[in-house]
Amino acid sequence: MYFHSDPRIDDVVVERDFTLGDIPGILWTPASVSASASPILLGNQGGLDRMRARLAARARAAVESGFACATLELPGSGVREPLDAVDRARADLHRALAAGEPLDGIVDRLIPPLVDAAVPEFQALLDALYELPGIDGPAGTSGGITAIAVRLARVDPRIVCAVLFAGSLLPAATFDDARELTIPLHVLLQWDDEGNDRQAALDLFDAFGSAEKTLNANMGGHAGVPEHAGAAASAFFERHLR
Amino acid sequence: MYFHSDPRIDDVVVERDFTLGDIPGILWTPASVSASASPILLGNQGGLDRMRARLAARARAAVESGFACATLELPGSGVREPLDAVDRARADLHRALAAGEPLDGIVDRLIPPLVDAAVPEFQALLDALYELPGIDGPAGTSGGITAIAVRLARVDPRIVCAVLFAGSLLPAATFDDARELTIPLHVLLQWDDEGNDRQAALDLFDAFGSAEKTLNANMGGHAGVPEHAGAAASAFFERHLR
């Protein structure tokens, strides 16, 4: 983990850009440290520069609760080498959705390769985070592409709780992963999300194997998650990462 | 409002039994008062004596946030004069549910008469509460029989927000009421509620006209609402009754 620029610091958060191998990432830690901070892996949709402001706002809420947050650029996104097959699948998906055509196997060409590539990288990020001073304790994961987060939560026992978006357009493998999950889950759903099939999202919530899972559904579209839903997610992490 | 017994007092809550006309009720107010308290009407399922411990626990959480809570015995319940037609409908409902038979018009014989009788009583309770010293400000309603709470929230403009249980077995009139609601709503759903049809509950949530509504769904049966769901409901009241 190589920190290649000066940190941005205010009263609450220290934000540092880093690279892990060739992969760009961002780390947010508390500006004043009294105890070690549990790490939360922040998921993203690809394109860290474009998403930085929104990620920083999510990270700030967690850092205010004493946690450390980190994220990595996704495979094929931002400045990383393109994944041509994934890009073709994404273009096909947008075309099919716009035309109202059946999606057939498009989701299976788009999502599983991303999951397979991204999950080991986020696990390597967790390895690197635990080597930093001041980061220790059980880990959480928050948001991003649901199929990646669900697989990550399934395969890495260091992750003890997860805040997830109830997405649709999921491959069958994600439902298999979901049924195997046992950690506490806090699942966000935007009731009128224009890019989300509500019933598929409810089916995913139903599939999660966890005995403790909460669905927090709010009005509005994809980018309209209300502030109080963020506060509820923070309360969830405080219950499970302390 | 006639207080006919000594209050029960601890460090946090003063609990007082009263009658409003002939109707028994319970009032919970903060033990130490610094500002006037907004009233929250606590719904119940009928039978105050049987439900006192659970109601008191819900009231305590609200009183800790500086609110006052009150409830009334439902028409036909507890020590009140029985409502024979409603009792027959309730018996028919239990028989039909146990036998897996269609419910036909049973719900319409059970719920609307209760709604019509209970709503004016809870409005009279609100009138009486505002005459007490130390109670002022916008009102909320919390839980109880959903059809009653939804009608109450629709017809009384003093009620500015509501915590509701997403019930099923609702008459069509409740969906009409739901569509007319515009106040912020926090809706609880027990995902595996043995007495609740999940899809009907989701349909009710979808029907509410309010621009701000949150569905908070948790695992477990009817009586298994987790503690953190109570905390989320308290946070909702703090956002809207301050």
Short mmCIF file of C-alpha atoms in Angstrom, two decimals:
data_model
loop_
_atom_site.label_atom_id
_atom_site.label_comp_id
_atom_site.label_asym_id
_atom_site.label_seq_id
_atom_site.Cartn_x
_atom_site.Cartn_y
_atom_site.Cartn_z
CA MET A 1 0.00 0.00 0.00
CA TYR A 2 1.74 3.07 -1.30
CA PHE A 3 0.53 6.55 -0.32
CA HIS A 4 1.55 8.74 -3.21
CA SER A 5 0.13 12.15 -2.34
CA ASP A 6 -0.35 14.40 0.64
CA PRO A 7 -3.35 13.57 2.80
CA ARG A 8 -6.39 15.85 2.85
CA ILE A 9 -7.17 16.59 6.48
CA ASP A 10 -9.96 18.36 8.33
CA ASP A 11 -11.17 18.16 11.92
CA VAL A 12 -12.80 14.77 11.39
CA VAL A 13 -11.29 12.84 8.50
CA VAL A 14 -7.91 12.14 6.97
CA GLU A 15 -8.35 11.16 3.30
CA ARG A 16 -5.40 9.54 1.55
CA ASP A 17 -5.03 8.26 -1.99
CA PHE A 18 -2.97 5.10 -2.37
CA THR A 19 -2.14 2.36 -4.81
CA LEU A 20 -2.25 -1.33 -3.92
CA GLY A 21 -0.05 -2.89 -6.56
CA ASP A 22 -1.39 -1.10 -9.64
CA ILE A 23 -4.84 -0.45 -8.22
CA PRO A 24 -5.81 3.05 -7.08
CA GLY A 25 -7.70 3.38 -3.83
CA ILE A 26 -8.77 5.84 -1.15
CA LEU A 27 -8.43 5.50 2.63
CA TRP A 28 -10.39 7.54 5.17
CA THR A 29 -9.36 7.43 8.84
CA PRO A 30 -10.31 9.45 11.92
CA ALA A 31 -8.34 12.68 12.32
CA SER A 32 -8.06 12.13 16.06
CA VAL A 33 -7.37 8.60 17.19
CA SER A 34 -8.10 7.28 20.64
CA ALA A 35 -8.54 3.56 19.92
CA SER A 36 -7.96 1.28 16.96
CA ALA A 37 -10.58 1.59 14.20
CA SER A 38 -12.46 -1.31 12.65
CA PRO A 39 -12.20 -1.24 8.85
CA ILE A 40 -15.21 -0.87 6.56
CA LEU A 41 -14.74 -1.69 2.89
CA LEU A 42 -16.71 0.83 0.83
CA GLY A 43 -18.02 -0.58 -2.40
CA ASN A 44 -18.33 1.58 -5.49
CA GLN A 45 -19.71 1.35 -9.02
CA GLY A 46 -16.38 1.90 -10.75
CA GLY A 47 -14.76 5.25 -11.49
CA LEU A 48 -13.30 6.52 -8.22
CA ASP A 49 -12.66 10.06 -9.44
CA ARG A 50 -16.26 10.50 -10.53
CA MET A 51 -17.59 8.98 -7.28
CA ARG A 52 -15.12 10.59 -4.86
CA ALA A 53 -17.52 13.15 -3.36
CA ARG A 54 -20.28 10.62 -2.69
CA LEU A 55 -17.83 8.04 -1.32
CA ALA A 56 -16.22 10.67 0.90
CA ALA A 57 -19.64 11.59 2.35
CA ARG A 58 -20.39 7.94 3.16
CA ALA A 59 -16.91 7.50 4.62
CA ARG A 60 -17.27 10.61 6.78
CA ALA A 61 -20.35 9.23 8.52
CA ALA A 62 -18.47 6.02 9.35
CA VAL A 63 -15.30 7.82 10.41
CA GLU A 64 -17.37 10.00 12.76
CA SER A 65 -18.33 6.75 14.47
CA GLY A 66 -14.67 5.83 14.83
CA PHE A 67 -14.30 3.48 11.86
CA ALA A 68 -11.78 3.50 9.01
CA CYS A 69 -13.03 3.22 5.42
CA ALA A 70 -11.24 2.19 2.27
CA THR A 71 -12.13 1.48 -1.32
CA LEU A 72 -10.42 0.29 -4.51
CA GLU A 73 -10.99 1.11 -8.14
CA LEU A 74 -12.95 -1.75 -9.72
CA PRO A 75 -11.36 -4.01 -12.35
CA GLY A 76 -11.69 -2.40 -15.78
CA SER A 77 -12.82 1.00 -14.42
CA GLY A 78 -11.24 4.43 -14.14
CA VAL A 79 -7.56 4.43 -15.03
CA ARG A 80 -7.33 0.63 -14.94
CA GLU A 81 -6.89 -1.53 -18.03
CA PRO A 82 -10.29 -2.02 -19.70
CA LEU A 83 -11.99 -5.43 -19.55
CA ASP A 84 -13.22 -5.69 -23.11
CA ALA A 85 -15.68 -8.56 -22.60
CA VAL A 86 -17.21 -6.84 -19.56
CA ASP A 87 -17.44 -3.53 -21.46
CA ARG A 88 -19.22 -5.29 -24.34
CA ALA A 89 -21.64 -6.93 -21.91
CA ARG A 90 -22.32 -3.56 -20.25
CA ALA A 91 -23.03 -1.94 -23.63
CA ASP A 92 -25.31 -4.84 -24.54
CA LEU A 93 -27.13 -4.46 -21.22
CA HIS A 94 -27.76 -0.74 -21.70
CA ARG A 95 -28.94 -1.37 -25.25
CA ALA A 96 -31.28 -4.19 -24.18
CA LEU A 97 -32.69 -2.18 -21.26
CA ALA A 98 -33.27 0.87 -23.47
CA ALA A 99 -35.00 -1.25 -26.11
CA GLY A 100 -36.99 -3.21 -23.55
CA GLU A 101 -35.49 -6.43 -24.92
CA PRO A 102 -34.87 -9.61 -22.90
CA LEU A 103 -31.56 -9.65 -21.10
CA ASP A 104 -30.89 -13.35 -21.75
CA GLY A 105 -27.35 -14.13 -20.65
CA ILE A 106 -26.08 -10.55 -20.60
CA VAL A 107 -26.00 -10.31 -16.79
CA ASP A 108 -23.98 -13.53 -16.64
CA ARG A 109 -21.40 -12.07 -19.03
CA LEU A 110 -21.23 -8.80 -17.05
CA ILE A 111 -21.35 -9.56 -13.34
CA PRO A 112 -19.54 -12.85 -12.58
CA PRO A 113 -16.25 -11.78 -14.24
CA LEU A 114 -16.34 -8.56 -12.20
CA VAL A 115 -17.04 -10.51 -8.99
CA ASP A 116 -14.24 -12.99 -9.69
CA ALA A 117 -11.74 -10.20 -10.36
CA ALA A 118 -12.78 -7.76 -7.64
CA VAL A 119 -13.23 -10.02 -4.60
CA PRO A 120 -9.56 -11.10 -4.25
CA GLU A 121 -8.51 -7.48 -4.65
CA PHE A 122 -10.76 -6.33 -1.82
CA GLN A 123 -9.43 -9.19 0.30
CA ALA A 124 -5.89 -7.98 -0.43
CA LEU A 125 -7.04 -4.48 0.56
CA LEU A 126 -8.21 -5.89 3.89
CA ASP A 127 -4.83 -7.61 4.37
CA ALA A 128 -3.11 -4.26 3.75
CA LEU A 129 -5.45 -2.32 6.03
CA TYR A 130 -4.70 -4.61 8.97
CA GLU A 131 -1.00 -3.86 8.54
CA LEU A 132 -1.62 -0.16 9.09
CA PRO A 133 -1.24 1.27 12.60
CA GLY A 134 -4.56 2.08 14.23
CA ILE A 135 -6.68 -0.35 12.21
CA ASP A 136 -7.85 -3.50 13.94
CA GLY A 137 -10.98 -5.43 14.90
CA PRO A 138 -13.78 -7.02 12.90
CA ALA A 139 -14.53 -5.66 9.43
CA GLY A 140 -17.67 -4.57 7.62
CA THR A 141 -18.54 -3.91 4.02
CA SER A 142 -20.84 -1.21 2.74
CA GLY A 143 -22.60 -0.76 -0.58
CA GLY A 144 -21.18 -0.95 -4.07
CA ILE A 145 -22.08 -3.63 -6.59
CA THR A 146 -24.25 -6.07 -4.64
CA ALA A 147 -22.93 -9.24 -6.29
CA ILE A 148 -19.35 -8.30 -5.30
CA ALA A 149 -20.29 -7.39 -1.73
CA VAL A 150 -22.31 -10.57 -1.20
CA ARG A 151 -19.50 -12.82 -2.47
CA LEU A 152 -16.93 -10.92 -0.40
CA ALA A 153 -19.07 -11.27 2.72
CA ARG A 154 -19.51 -14.97 2.02
CA VAL A 155 -15.85 -15.85 1.50
CA ASP A 156 -14.02 -13.62 3.99
CA PRO A 157 -14.62 -14.45 7.66
CA ARG A 158 -13.05 -11.16 8.75
CA ILE A 159 -16.21 -9.44 7.51
CA VAL A 160 -18.77 -9.78 10.30
CA CYS A 161 -21.57 -7.53 9.01
CA ALA A 162 -22.65 -5.86 5.79
CA VAL A 163 -24.70 -2.92 4.55
CA LEU A 164 -25.98 -3.89 1.10
CA PHE A 165 -28.11 -2.39 -1.62
CA ALA A 166 -30.91 -4.73 -2.66
CA GLY A 167 -30.10 -4.76 -6.34
CA SER A 168 -31.63 -6.59 -9.24
CA LEU A 169 -29.90 -7.73 -12.46
CA LEU A 170 -28.11 -10.34 -10.41
CA PRO A 171 -26.69 -13.63 -11.64
CA ALA A 172 -27.95 -16.87 -10.10
CA ALA A 173 -24.60 -17.23 -8.33
CA THR A 174 -25.43 -14.19 -6.18
CA PHE A 175 -28.56 -15.90 -4.88
CA ASP A 176 -26.41 -18.95 -4.06
CA ASP A 177 -24.01 -16.69 -2.18
CA ALA A 178 -26.94 -14.93 -0.45
CA ARG A 179 -28.38 -18.18 0.89
CA GLU A 180 -25.00 -19.05 2.44
CA LEU A 181 -24.62 -15.75 4.29
CA THR A 182 -25.07 -15.85 8.06
CA ILE A 183 -23.72 -12.46 9.19
CA PRO A 184 -26.03 -9.60 10.22
CA LEU A 185 -27.20 -7.57 7.22
CA HIS A 186 -28.66 -4.09 6.80
CA VAL A 187 -30.21 -3.93 3.34
CA LEU A 188 -31.15 -0.67 1.63
CA LEU A 189 -33.80 -0.53 -1.07
CA GLN A 190 -34.93 2.52 -3.04
CA TRP A 191 -38.61 1.77 -3.60
CA ASP A 192 -38.85 3.63 -6.92
CA ASP A 193 -35.35 2.93 -8.22
CA GLU A 194 -35.64 3.34 -11.98
CA GLY A 195 -32.81 0.85 -12.59
CA ASN A 196 -33.98 -1.77 -10.12
CA ASP A 197 -36.67 -4.42 -10.26
CA ARG A 198 -38.40 -4.13 -6.88
CA GLN A 199 -39.63 -7.71 -6.76
CA ALA A 200 -36.18 -9.06 -7.62
CA ALA A 201 -34.72 -6.93 -4.85
CA LEU A 202 -37.28 -8.25 -2.35
CA ASP A 203 -36.52 -11.80 -3.53
CA LEU A 204 -32.84 -11.19 -2.82
CA PHE A 205 -33.63 -9.90 0.66
CA ASP A 206 -35.75 -12.98 1.28
CA ALA A 207 -32.93 -15.26 0.08
CA PHE A 208 -30.28 -14.04 2.52
CA GLY A 209 -29.59 -16.83 5.03
CA SER A 210 -28.81 -14.46 7.89
CA ALA A 211 -30.99 -14.73 10.98
CA GLU A 212 -30.54 -11.01 11.56
CA LYS A 213 -31.37 -8.95 8.51
CA THR A 214 -33.18 -5.63 8.20
CA LEU A 215 -34.69 -4.19 5.05
CA ASN A 216 -34.67 -0.39 5.04
CA ALA A 217 -36.73 0.77 2.06
CA ASN A 218 -37.18 4.43 1.21
CA MET A 219 -38.90 6.47 -1.43
CA GLY A 220 -37.11 7.82 -4.42
CA GLY A 221 -34.74 6.71 -7.11
CA HIS A 222 -31.26 5.29 -7.17
CA ALA A 223 -29.43 8.38 -5.96
CA GLY A 224 -32.13 9.47 -3.51
CA VAL A 225 -31.13 7.54 -0.38
CA PRO A 226 -32.25 9.87 2.44
CA GLU A 227 -29.90 11.11 5.10
CA HIS A 228 -31.72 9.18 7.84
CA ALA A 229 -31.03 5.91 5.98
CA GLY A 230 -27.34 6.72 6.27
CA ALA A 231 -27.79 7.28 10.00
CA ALA A 232 -29.53 3.90 10.32
CA ALA A 233 -26.64 2.22 8.50
CA SER A 234 -24.18 3.90 10.87
CA ALA A 235 -26.17 2.64 13.85
CA PHE A 236 -26.01 -0.87 12.36
CA PHE A 237 -22.19 -0.71 12.13
CA GLU A 238 -21.99 0.66 15.66
CA ARG A 239 -23.99 -2.33 16.92
CA HIS A 240 -21.84 -4.91 15.13
CA LEU A 241 -18.31 -3.53 14.86
CA ARG A 242 -17.81 -2.39 18.47
CA MET B 1 -59.57 13.22 31.93
CA TYR B 2 -59.79 11.87 35.44
CA PHE B 3 -56.69 10.47 37.16
CA HIS B 4 -58.06 7.93 39.60
CA SER B 5 -54.96 6.36 41.14
CA ASP B 6 -51.53 7.35 42.34
CA PRO B 7 -48.92 7.72 39.63
CA ARG B 8 -46.11 5.16 39.30
CA ILE B 9 -42.85 7.11 39.13
CA ASP B 10 -39.23 6.23 38.49
CA ASP B 11 -36.26 8.32 37.35
CA VAL B 12 -37.52 8.51 33.78
CA VAL B 13 -41.27 8.02 33.49
CA VAL B 14 -44.44 8.99 35.32
CA GLU B 15 -47.20 6.46 34.49
CA ARG B 16 -50.78 7.44 35.33
CA ASP B 17 -54.04 5.58 34.79
CA PHE B 18 -57.01 7.72 33.84
CA THR B 19 -60.51 7.55 32.47
CA LEU B 20 -61.75 9.71 29.64
CA GLY B 21 -65.49 9.61 30.07
CA ASP B 22 -65.96 5.87 30.64
CA ILE B 23 -62.86 4.80 28.75
CA PRO B 24 -59.76 3.64 30.65
CA GLY B 25 -56.40 4.89 29.48
CA ILE B 26 -52.75 5.26 30.46
CA LEU B 27 -50.54 8.35 30.25
CA TRP B 28 -46.75 8.31 30.33
CA THR B 29 -44.85 11.59 30.77
CA PRO B 30 -41.22 12.48 31.46
CA ALA B 31 -40.31 12.44 35.17
CA SER B 32 -38.20 15.56 34.77
CA VAL B 33 -39.64 18.25 32.55
CA SER B 34 -37.61 20.99 30.91
CA ALA B 35 -39.80 21.81 27.90
CA SER B 36 -43.28 20.91 26.74
CA ALA B 37 -43.61 17.39 25.36
CA SER B 38 -45.18 16.49 22.02
CA PRO B 39 -47.86 13.80 22.43
CA ILE B 40 -47.62 10.37 20.80
CA LEU B 41 -50.79 8.27 20.69
CA LEU B 42 -49.85 4.65 21.35
CA GLY B 43 -52.06 2.18 19.57
CA ASN B 44 -52.89 -1.18 21.12
CA GLN B 45 -54.67 -4.39 20.19
CA GLY B 46 -57.32 -4.13 22.90
CA GLY B 47 -56.92 -5.26 26.52
CA LEU B 48 -54.81 -2.63 28.26
CA ASP B 49 -54.15 -4.69 31.39
CA ARG B 50 -52.78 -7.58 29.36
CA MET B 51 -50.67 -5.25 27.19
CA ARG B 52 -49.47 -2.85 29.91
CA ALA B 53 -45.89 -4.12 30.14
CA ARG B 54 -45.30 -4.00 26.38
CA LEU B 55 -46.98 -0.60 26.04
CA ALA B 56 -44.95 0.75 28.95
CA ALA B 57 -41.71 -0.38 27.29
CA ARG B 58 -42.65 1.38 24.04
CA ALA B 59 -43.72 4.48 25.96
CA ARG B 60 -40.45 4.54 27.92
CA ALA B 61 -38.38 4.81 24.75
CA ALA B 62 -40.46 7.77 23.59
CA VAL B 63 -40.47 9.45 27.00
CA GLU B 64 -36.68 9.15 27.12
CA SER B 65 -36.68 11.29 23.97
CA GLY B 66 -38.85 13.87 25.74
CA PHE B 67 -42.27 12.89 24.38
CA ALA B 68 -45.51 12.12 26.21
CA CYS B 69 -47.42 8.94 25.35
CA ALA B 70 -51.03 8.00 25.93
CA THR B 71 -53.37 5.22 24.99
CA LEU B 72 -57.04 4.28 25.41
CA GLU B 73 -58.76 0.96 25.79
CA LEU B 74 -60.29 0.00 22.44
CA PRO B 75 -64.07 -0.13 21.95
CA GLY B 76 -65.39 -3.53 23.09
CA SER B 77 -62.12 -4.57 24.79
CA GLY B 78 -61.00 -5.01 28.40
CA VAL B 79 -63.53 -3.69 30.89
CA ARG B 80 -65.55 -1.89 28.21
CA GLU B 81 -68.99 -3.00 27.05
CA PRO B 82 -68.60 -5.80 24.48
CA LEU B 83 -69.37 -5.12 20.82
CA ASP B 84 -71.26 -8.29 19.97
CA ALA B 85 -71.10 -7.97 16.18
CA VAL B 86 -67.37 -7.30 16.29
CA ASP B 87 -66.84 -10.24 18.66
CA ARG B 88 -68.76 -12.52 16.31
CA ALA B 89 -66.68 -11.33 13.35
CA ARG B 90 -63.46 -11.91 15.33
CA ALA B 91 -64.54 -15.44 16.20
CA ASP B 92 -65.46 -16.08 12.57
CA LEU B 93 -62.07 -14.76 11.47
CA HIS B 94 -60.14 -17.04 13.83
CA ARG B 95 -62.24 -20.01 12.75
CA ALA B 96 -61.73 -19.26 9.04
CA LEU B 97 -57.98 -18.71 9.44
CA ALA B 98 -57.59 -21.94 11.43
CA ALA B 99 -59.56 -23.89 8.81
CA GLY B 100 -57.81 -22.18 5.90
CA GLU B 101 -61.16 -21.03 4.58
CA PRO B 102 -61.76 -17.86 2.54
CA LEU B 103 -62.32 -14.78 4.64
CA ASP B 104 -65.01 -13.31 2.38
CA GLY B 105 -66.54 -10.32 4.11
CA ILE B 106 -65.34 -11.16 7.63
CA VAL B 107 -62.67 -8.43 7.68
CA ASP B 108 -65.27 -5.86 6.66
CA ARG B 109 -67.50 -6.90 9.57
CA LEU B 110 -64.57 -6.75 12.03
CA ILE B 111 -62.38 -3.76 11.20
CA PRO B 112 -64.52 -0.84 9.93
CA PRO B 113 -66.80 -0.79 13.02
CA LEU B 114 -63.71 -0.72 15.23
CA VAL B 115 -62.19 2.10 13.17
CA ASP B 116 -65.40 4.14 13.24
CA ALA B 117 -65.74 3.77 17.01
CA ALA B 118 -62.08 4.17 17.99
CA VAL B 119 -60.95 7.13 15.88
CA PRO B 120 -63.20 9.79 17.51
CA GLU B 121 -62.14 8.49 20.93
CA PHE B 122 -58.46 8.89 20.13
CA GLN B 123 -59.19 12.38 18.81
CA ALA B 124 -60.91 13.19 22.10
CA LEU B 125 -57.85 11.82 23.87
CA LEU B 126 -55.70 14.23 21.89
CA ASP B 127 -58.02 17.11 22.86
CA ALA B 128 -57.61 16.15 26.52
CA LEU B 129 -53.85 15.76 26.27
CA TYR B 130 -53.43 19.29 24.94
CA GLU B 131 -55.28 20.60 27.99
CA LEU B 132 -52.66 19.10 30.30
CA PRO B 133 -49.76 21.26 31.44
CA GLY B 134 -46.49 20.36 29.75
CA ILE B 135 -48.01 18.78 26.61
CA ASP B 136 -47.85 20.81 23.42
CA GLY B 137 -46.57 20.68 19.85
CA PRO B 138 -47.27 18.42 16.89
CA ALA B 139 -48.52 14.89 17.58
CA GLY B 140 -47.54 11.45 16.37
CA THR B 141 -49.18 8.05 16.44
CA SER B 142 -47.44 4.74 16.97
CA GLY B 143 -48.54 1.19 16.27
CA GLY B 144 -51.73 -0.54 17.25
CA ILE B 145 -54.35 -1.73 14.79
CA THR B 146 -53.16 -0.40 11.45
CA ALA B 147 -56.61 0.44 10.06
CA ILE B 148 -57.32 2.64 13.09
CA ALA B 149 -53.96 4.39 12.97
CA VAL B 150 -54.18 5.07 9.24
CA ARG B 151 -57.68 6.58 9.52
CA LEU B 152 -56.63 8.64 12.54
CA ALA B 153 -53.59 9.96 10.71
CA ARG B 154 -55.75 10.80 7.70
CA VAL B 155 -58.47 12.73 9.52
CA ASP B 156 -56.61 14.57 12.28
CA PRO B 157 -54.22 17.30 11.09
CA ARG B 158 -52.60 17.53 14.52
CA ILE B 159 -50.90 14.21 13.74
CA VAL B 160 -47.85 15.05 11.65
CA CYS B 161 -46.09 11.67 11.49
CA ALA B 162 -46.84 8.01 12.16
CA VAL B 163 -45.09 4.77 13.03
CA LEU B 164 -47.25 1.98 11.62
CA PHE B 165 -47.20 -1.80 11.45
CA ALA B 166 -47.64 -3.02 7.88
CA GLY B 167 -50.60 -5.27 8.57
CA SER B 168 -52.67 -7.45 6.31
CA LEU B 169 -56.34 -8.42 6.79
CA LEU B 170 -57.25 -4.84 5.96
CA PRO B 171 -60.55 -3.59 4.53
CA ALA B 172 -60.52 -1.74 1.22
CA ALA B 173 -61.24 1.48 3.12
CA THR B 174 -57.80 1.32 4.71
CA PHE B 175 -56.17 1.36 1.27
CA ASP B 176 -58.31 4.39 0.42
CA ASP B 177 -57.12 6.08 3.62
CA ALA B 178 -53.52 5.05 2.87
CA ARG B 179 -53.54 6.67 -0.56
CA GLU B 180 -54.72 9.97 0.99
CA LEU B 181 -51.95 10.11 3.60
CA THR B 182 -49.23 12.70 3.04
CA ILE B 183 -47.40 12.79 6.39
CA PRO B 184 -44.01 11.10 6.92
CA LEU B 185 -44.38 7.41 7.78
CA HIS B 186 -42.11 4.84 9.40
CA VAL B 187 -43.54 1.40 8.64
CA LEU B 188 -42.51 -1.74 10.51
CA LEU B 189 -42.86 -5.19 8.96
CA GLN B 190 -42.01 -8.52 10.54
CA TRP B 191 -40.84 -10.53 7.54
CA ASP B 192 -42.00 -13.91 8.92
CA ASP B 193 -45.08 -12.71 10.80
CA GLU B 194 -47.27 -15.80 11.10
CA GLY B 195 -50.44 -13.71 11.22
CA ASN B 196 -49.52 -11.38 8.36
CA ASP B 197 -49.59 -11.78 4.60
CA ARG B 198 -46.26 -10.33 3.49
CA GLN B 199 -47.38 -9.34 0.01
CA ALA B 200 -50.48 -7.60 1.36
CA ALA B 201 -48.27 -5.71 3.79
CA LEU B 202 -45.91 -4.64 0.97
CA ASP B 203 -48.96 -3.58 -1.09
CA LEU B 204 -50.10 -1.40 1.80
CA PHE B 205 -46.65 0.20 2.06
CA ASP B 206 -46.73 0.86 -1.68
CA ALA B 207 -50.21 2.43 -1.41
CA PHE B 208 -49.31 5.12 1.14
CA GLY B 209 -49.41 8.50 -0.57
CA SER B 210 -46.67 10.00 1.57
CA ALA B 211 -43.58 11.25 -0.23
CA GLU B 212 -41.48 10.32 2.79
CA LYS B 213 -42.04 6.75 3.91
CA THR B 214 -39.59 4.16 5.17
CA LEU B 215 -40.18 0.42 5.36
CA ASN B 216 -38.21 -1.19 8.18
CA ALA B 217 -38.54 -4.96 7.79
CA ASN B 218 -36.97 -7.38 10.23
CA MET B 219 -36.77 -11.10 10.72
CA GLY B 220 -39.04 -12.95 13.05
CA GLY B 221 -42.68 -13.22 13.96
CA HIS B 222 -45.27 -10.82 15.24
CA ALA B 223 -43.81 -10.30 18.71
CA GLY B 224 -40.17 -10.38 17.58
CA VAL B 225 -39.59 -6.73 16.68
CA PRO B 226 -35.89 -6.23 17.50
CA GLU B 227 -34.68 -3.56 19.88
CA HIS B 228 -32.88 -1.69 17.10
CA ALA B 229 -36.19 -1.29 15.24
CA GLY B 230 -37.52 0.51 18.30
CA ALA B 231 -34.48 2.78 18.22
CA ALA B 232 -35.11 3.55 14.55
CA ALA B 233 -38.74 4.44 15.33
CA SER B 234 -37.53 6.75 18.12
CA ALA B 235 -35.14 8.45 15.71
CA PHE B 236 -38.06 8.95 13.30
CA PHE B 237 -40.12 10.71 15.99
CA GLU B 238 -37.13 12.84 16.95
CA ARG B 239 -36.78 13.99 13.34
CA HIS B 240 -40.44 14.90 12.95
CA LEU B 241 -41.76 15.98 16.37
CA ARG B 242 -38.99 18.40 17.35
#
